[in-house]
Tab-separated table of N, CA and C in Angstrom:
chain	number	residue	atom	x	y	z
A	1	MET	N	14.563	-23.897	-14.221
A	1	MET	CA	14.910	-22.698	-14.911
A	1	MET	C	13.680	-21.788	-14.975
A	2	TYR	N	13.918	-20.479	-14.859
A	2	TYR	CA	12.830	-19.513	-14.917
A	2	TYR	C	13.338	-18.238	-15.569
A	3	SER	N	12.569	-17.683	-16.476
A	3	SER	CA	12.897	-16.414	-17.112
A	3	SER	C	11.999	-15.340	-16.528
A	4	SER	N	12.595	-14.360	-15.868
A	4	SER	CA	11.843	-13.298	-15.216
A	4	SER	C	11.235	-12.364	-16.255
A	5	THR	N	9.928	-12.164	-16.161
A	5	THR	CA	9.266	-11.256	-17.092
A	5	THR	C	9.503	-9.798	-16.727
A	6	SER	N	9.799	-9.522	-15.467
A	6	SER	CA	10.005	-8.135	-15.042
A	6	SER	C	11.416	-7.632	-15.341
A	7	THR	N	12.434	-8.486	-15.182
A	7	THR	CA	13.819	-8.048	-15.380
A	7	THR	C	14.487	-8.660	-16.612
A	8	GLY	N	13.926	-9.752	-17.113
A	8	GLY	CA	14.549	-10.453	-18.228
A	8	GLY	C	15.677	-11.376	-17.794
A	9	ASP	N	15.896	-11.475	-16.483
A	9	ASP	CA	16.949	-12.345	-15.963
A	9	ASP	C	16.533	-13.813	-16.064
A	10	LEU	N	17.541	-14.667	-16.078
A	10	LEU	CA	17.324	-16.104	-16.099
A	10	LEU	C	17.728	-16.667	-14.751
A	11	LEU	N	16.824	-17.388	-14.092
A	11	LEU	CA	17.109	-18.030	-12.814
A	11	LEU	C	17.284	-19.523	-13.062
A	12	VAL	N	18.416	-20.066	-12.622
A	12	VAL	CA	18.731	-21.470	-12.850
A	12	VAL	C	18.964	-22.148	-11.509
A	13	GLY	N	18.215	-23.204	-11.247
A	13	GLY	CA	18.401	-23.994	-10.035
A	13	GLY	C	19.319	-25.158	-10.316
A	14	MET	N	20.209	-25.422	-9.371
A	14	MET	CA	21.139	-26.546	-9.531
A	14	MET	C	21.438	-27.144	-8.167
A	15	TYR	N	21.902	-28.369	-8.186
A	15	TYR	CA	22.279	-29.040	-6.945
A	15	TYR	C	23.477	-29.931	-7.207
A	16	LYS	N	24.159	-30.276	-6.127
A	16	LYS	CA	25.282	-31.200	-6.213
A	16	LYS	C	25.067	-32.295	-5.188
A	17	GLU	N	25.320	-33.517	-5.593
A	17	GLU	CA	25.152	-34.661	-4.720
A	17	GLU	C	26.495	-35.003	-4.072
A	18	TYR	N	26.474	-35.199	-2.765
A	18	TYR	CA	27.666	-35.571	-2.013
A	18	TYR	C	27.425	-36.887	-1.301
A	19	THR	N	28.481	-37.643	-1.097
A	19	THR	CA	28.429	-38.859	-0.311
A	19	THR	C	29.539	-38.778	0.735
A	20	ASP	N	29.175	-38.963	2.014
A	20	ASP	CA	30.182	-38.875	3.064
A	20	ASP	C	30.869	-40.223	3.276
A	21	ALA	N	31.735	-40.308	4.264
A	21	ALA	CA	32.522	-41.517	4.524
A	21	ALA	C	31.656	-42.707	4.920
A	22	ASP	N	30.461	-42.427	5.471
A	22	ASP	CA	29.542	-43.503	5.875
A	22	ASP	C	28.559	-43.860	4.777
A	23	SER	N	28.805	-43.416	3.561
A	23	SER	CA	27.958	-43.674	2.384
A	23	SER	C	26.577	-43.031	2.497
A	24	ASN	N	26.461	-41.962	3.277
A	24	ASN	CA	25.218	-41.194	3.336
A	24	ASN	C	25.238	-40.173	2.211
A	25	THR	N	24.150	-40.089	1.483
A	25	THR	CA	24.054	-39.159	0.366
A	25	THR	C	23.274	-37.924	0.803
A	26	PHE	N	23.789	-36.743	0.451
A	26	PHE	CA	23.069	-35.514	0.725
A	26	PHE	C	23.295	-34.551	-0.432
A	27	TYR	N	22.459	-33.523	-0.488
A	27	TYR	CA	22.467	-32.588	-1.604
A	27	TYR	C	22.625	-31.155	-1.094
A	28	ILE	N	23.286	-30.337	-1.884
A	28	ILE	CA	23.385	-28.908	-1.618
A	28	ILE	C	22.978	-28.202	-2.904
A	29	GLY	N	21.990	-27.320	-2.797
A	29	GLY	CA	21.482	-26.635	-3.972
A	29	GLY	C	21.743	-25.150	-3.924
A	30	LYS	N	21.601	-24.513	-5.089
A	30	LYS	CA	21.711	-23.064	-5.172
A	30	LYS	C	20.954	-22.583	-6.397
A	31	ILE	N	20.651	-21.297	-6.402
A	31	ILE	CA	19.980	-20.653	-7.516
A	31	ILE	C	20.927	-19.579	-8.042
A	32	MET	N	21.177	-19.597	-9.334
A	32	MET	CA	22.030	-18.591	-9.974
A	32	MET	C	21.144	-17.680	-10.811
A	33	ARG	N	21.392	-16.374	-10.727
A	33	ARG	CA	20.656	-15.387	-11.523
A	33	ARG	C	21.608	-14.825	-12.577
A	34	TYR	N	21.218	-14.947	-13.837
A	34	TYR	CA	22.010	-14.442	-14.955
A	34	TYR	C	21.263	-13.293	-15.617
A	35	ASP	N	21.982	-12.221	-15.971
A	35	ASP	CA	21.341	-11.132	-16.689
A	35	ASP	C	21.353	-11.427	-18.191
A	36	ASN	N	20.907	-10.472	-18.999
A	36	ASN	CA	20.779	-10.735	-20.443
A	36	ASN	C	22.122	-10.816	-21.173
A	37	THR	N	23.232	-10.524	-20.479
A	37	THR	CA	24.563	-10.703	-21.080
A	37	THR	C	25.208	-11.994	-20.579
A	38	VAL	N	24.439	-12.829	-19.929
A	38	VAL	CA	24.861	-14.122	-19.366
A	38	VAL	C	25.928	-13.925	-18.283
A	39	LYS	N	25.812	-12.823	-17.571
A	39	LYS	CA	26.694	-12.542	-16.446
A	39	LYS	C	25.955	-12.913	-15.169
A	40	VAL	N	26.635	-13.595	-14.252
A	40	VAL	CA	26.022	-13.949	-12.973
A	40	VAL	C	25.847	-12.679	-12.162
A	41	THR	N	24.608	-12.390	-11.793
A	41	THR	CA	24.337	-11.192	-11.003
A	41	THR	C	24.067	-11.514	-9.545
A	42	ASN	N	23.709	-12.767	-9.243
A	42	ASN	CA	23.408	-13.146	-7.873
A	42	ASN	C	23.460	-14.668	-7.752
A	43	ALA	N	23.932	-15.142	-6.611
A	43	ALA	CA	23.917	-16.571	-6.310
A	43	ALA	C	23.236	-16.751	-4.965
A	44	LEU	N	22.104	-17.421	-4.967
A	44	LEU	CA	21.352	-17.674	-3.734
A	44	LEU	C	21.663	-19.081	-3.281
A	45	LYS	N	22.379	-19.205	-2.174
A	45	LYS	CA	22.702	-20.546	-1.704
A	45	LYS	C	22.573	-20.730	-0.215
A	46	HIS	N	22.587	-19.664	0.559
A	46	HIS	CA	22.406	-19.827	1.998
A	46	HIS	C	21.740	-18.595	2.582
A	47	ASP	N	21.261	-18.763	3.800
A	47	ASP	CA	20.604	-17.678	4.521
A	47	ASP	C	21.682	-16.853	5.207
A	48	ASN	N	21.686	-15.543	5.009
A	48	ASN	CA	22.702	-14.690	5.621
A	48	ASN	C	22.598	-14.638	7.139
A	49	ASN	N	21.431	-14.951	7.680
A	49	ASN	CA	21.239	-14.910	9.133
A	49	ASN	C	21.664	-16.201	9.817
A	50	THR	N	21.774	-17.275	9.068
A	50	THR	CA	22.176	-18.563	9.636
A	50	THR	C	23.186	-19.225	8.693
A	51	PRO	N	23.956	-20.158	9.176
A	51	PRO	CA	24.920	-20.837	8.301
A	51	PRO	C	24.296	-21.942	7.449
A	52	HIS	N	22.982	-22.117	7.524
A	52	HIS	CA	22.315	-23.218	6.835
A	52	HIS	C	22.088	-22.909	5.361
A	53	ASP	N	22.102	-23.951	4.551
A	53	ASP	CA	21.778	-23.812	3.137
A	53	ASP	C	20.282	-23.594	2.984
A	54	LEU	N	19.905	-22.729	2.049
A	54	LEU	CA	18.489	-22.475	1.793
A	54	LEU	C	17.851	-23.609	1.015
A	55	PHE	N	18.571	-24.133	0.057
A	55	PHE	CA	18.022	-25.125	-0.852
A	55	PHE	C	18.802	-26.423	-0.764
A	56	THR	N	18.092	-27.526	-0.892
A	56	THR	CA	18.724	-28.826	-0.952
A	56	THR	C	18.620	-29.387	-2.362
A	57	PHE	N	17.425	-29.363	-2.914
A	57	PHE	CA	17.151	-29.942	-4.217
A	57	PHE	C	16.078	-29.084	-4.896
A	58	PRO	N	16.464	-27.895	-5.430
A	58	PRO	CA	15.466	-26.995	-6.018
A	58	PRO	C	14.813	-27.584	-7.261
A	59	ILE	N	13.495	-27.507	-7.326
A	59	ILE	CA	12.749	-28.066	-8.453
A	59	ILE	C	12.113	-26.960	-9.293
A	60	CYS	N	11.146	-26.255	-8.750
A	60	CYS	CA	10.437	-25.203	-9.483
A	60	CYS	C	10.872	-23.838	-8.974
A	61	ILE	N	11.090	-22.902	-9.898
A	61	ILE	CA	11.540	-21.562	-9.556
A	61	ILE	C	10.598	-20.555	-10.214
A	62	THR	N	10.261	-19.501	-9.471
A	62	THR	CA	9.476	-18.399	-10.016
A	62	THR	C	9.746	-17.163	-9.175
A	63	GLU	N	9.113	-16.058	-9.518
A	63	GLU	CA	9.183	-14.837	-8.731
A	63	GLU	C	7.778	-14.387	-8.387
A	64	ASN	N	7.620	-13.788	-7.214
A	64	ASN	CA	6.324	-13.223	-6.886
A	64	ASN	C	6.276	-11.765	-7.354
A	65	LYS	N	5.181	-11.075	-7.084
A	65	LYS	CA	5.012	-9.700	-7.564
A	65	LYS	C	6.015	-8.729	-6.935
A	66	ASN	N	6.559	-9.089	-5.781
A	66	ASN	CA	7.554	-8.252	-5.110
A	66	ASN	C	8.958	-8.457	-5.659
A	67	GLY	N	9.131	-9.426	-6.545
A	67	GLY	CA	10.455	-9.732	-7.082
A	67	GLY	C	11.219	-10.742	-6.255
A	68	ASP	N	10.573	-11.318	-5.226
A	68	ASP	CA	11.215	-12.354	-4.415
A	68	ASP	C	11.280	-13.654	-5.200
A	69	VAL	N	12.370	-14.369	-5.070
A	69	VAL	CA	12.518	-15.662	-5.726
A	69	VAL	C	11.807	-16.714	-4.878
A	70	VAL	N	10.952	-17.503	-5.504
A	70	VAL	CA	10.184	-18.553	-4.833
A	70	VAL	C	10.626	-19.894	-5.407
A	71	VAL	N	11.067	-20.807	-4.528
A	71	VAL	CA	11.631	-22.081	-4.968
A	71	VAL	C	10.987	-23.223	-4.184
A	72	SER	N	10.585	-24.270	-4.898
A	72	SER	CA	10.129	-25.478	-4.214
A	72	SER	C	11.318	-26.419	-4.094
A	73	ASP	N	11.463	-26.999	-2.904
A	73	ASP	CA	12.587	-27.889	-2.609
A	73	ASP	C	12.060	-29.311	-2.436
A	74	PHE	N	12.490	-30.206	-3.297
A	74	PHE	CA	11.985	-31.578	-3.315
A	74	PHE	C	12.365	-32.352	-2.046
A	75	ILE	N	13.602	-32.275	-1.622
A	75	ILE	CA	14.080	-33.052	-0.469
A	75	ILE	C	13.446	-32.543	0.832
A	76	ARG	N	13.363	-31.237	0.982
A	76	ARG	CA	12.810	-30.670	2.210
A	76	ARG	C	11.293	-30.616	2.209
A	77	SER	N	10.671	-30.886	1.076
A	77	SER	CA	9.207	-30.799	0.935
A	77	SER	C	8.715	-29.437	1.428
A	78	ALA	N	9.354	-28.390	0.902
A	78	ALA	CA	9.042	-27.041	1.352
A	78	ALA	C	9.142	-26.053	0.203
A	79	VAL	N	8.561	-24.889	0.424
A	79	VAL	CA	8.704	-23.763	-0.501
A	79	VAL	C	9.529	-22.706	0.217
A	80	VAL	N	10.576	-22.228	-0.436
A	80	VAL	CA	11.485	-21.241	0.153
A	80	VAL	C	11.357	-19.941	-0.631
A	81	VAL	N	11.177	-18.826	0.076
A	81	VAL	CA	11.057	-17.504	-0.560
A	81	VAL	C	12.237	-16.663	-0.144
């Protein structure tokens, strides 16, 4: 969870665990942006240029000075902006 100091929005990271028919476990994550009236203003879950999910297991969320959302992903061992 992250509270934006510039907009006052709340960014919440979440994930869902899935198990396929072969008992393989995988995760799909997303970031939800809520405004001060608790209305969802944006849902970040995939890259518009590709069909791939951006996040698998979001851990830490913040914003940079440009207002870009910066997320560390535990499963992918990566930082996604």
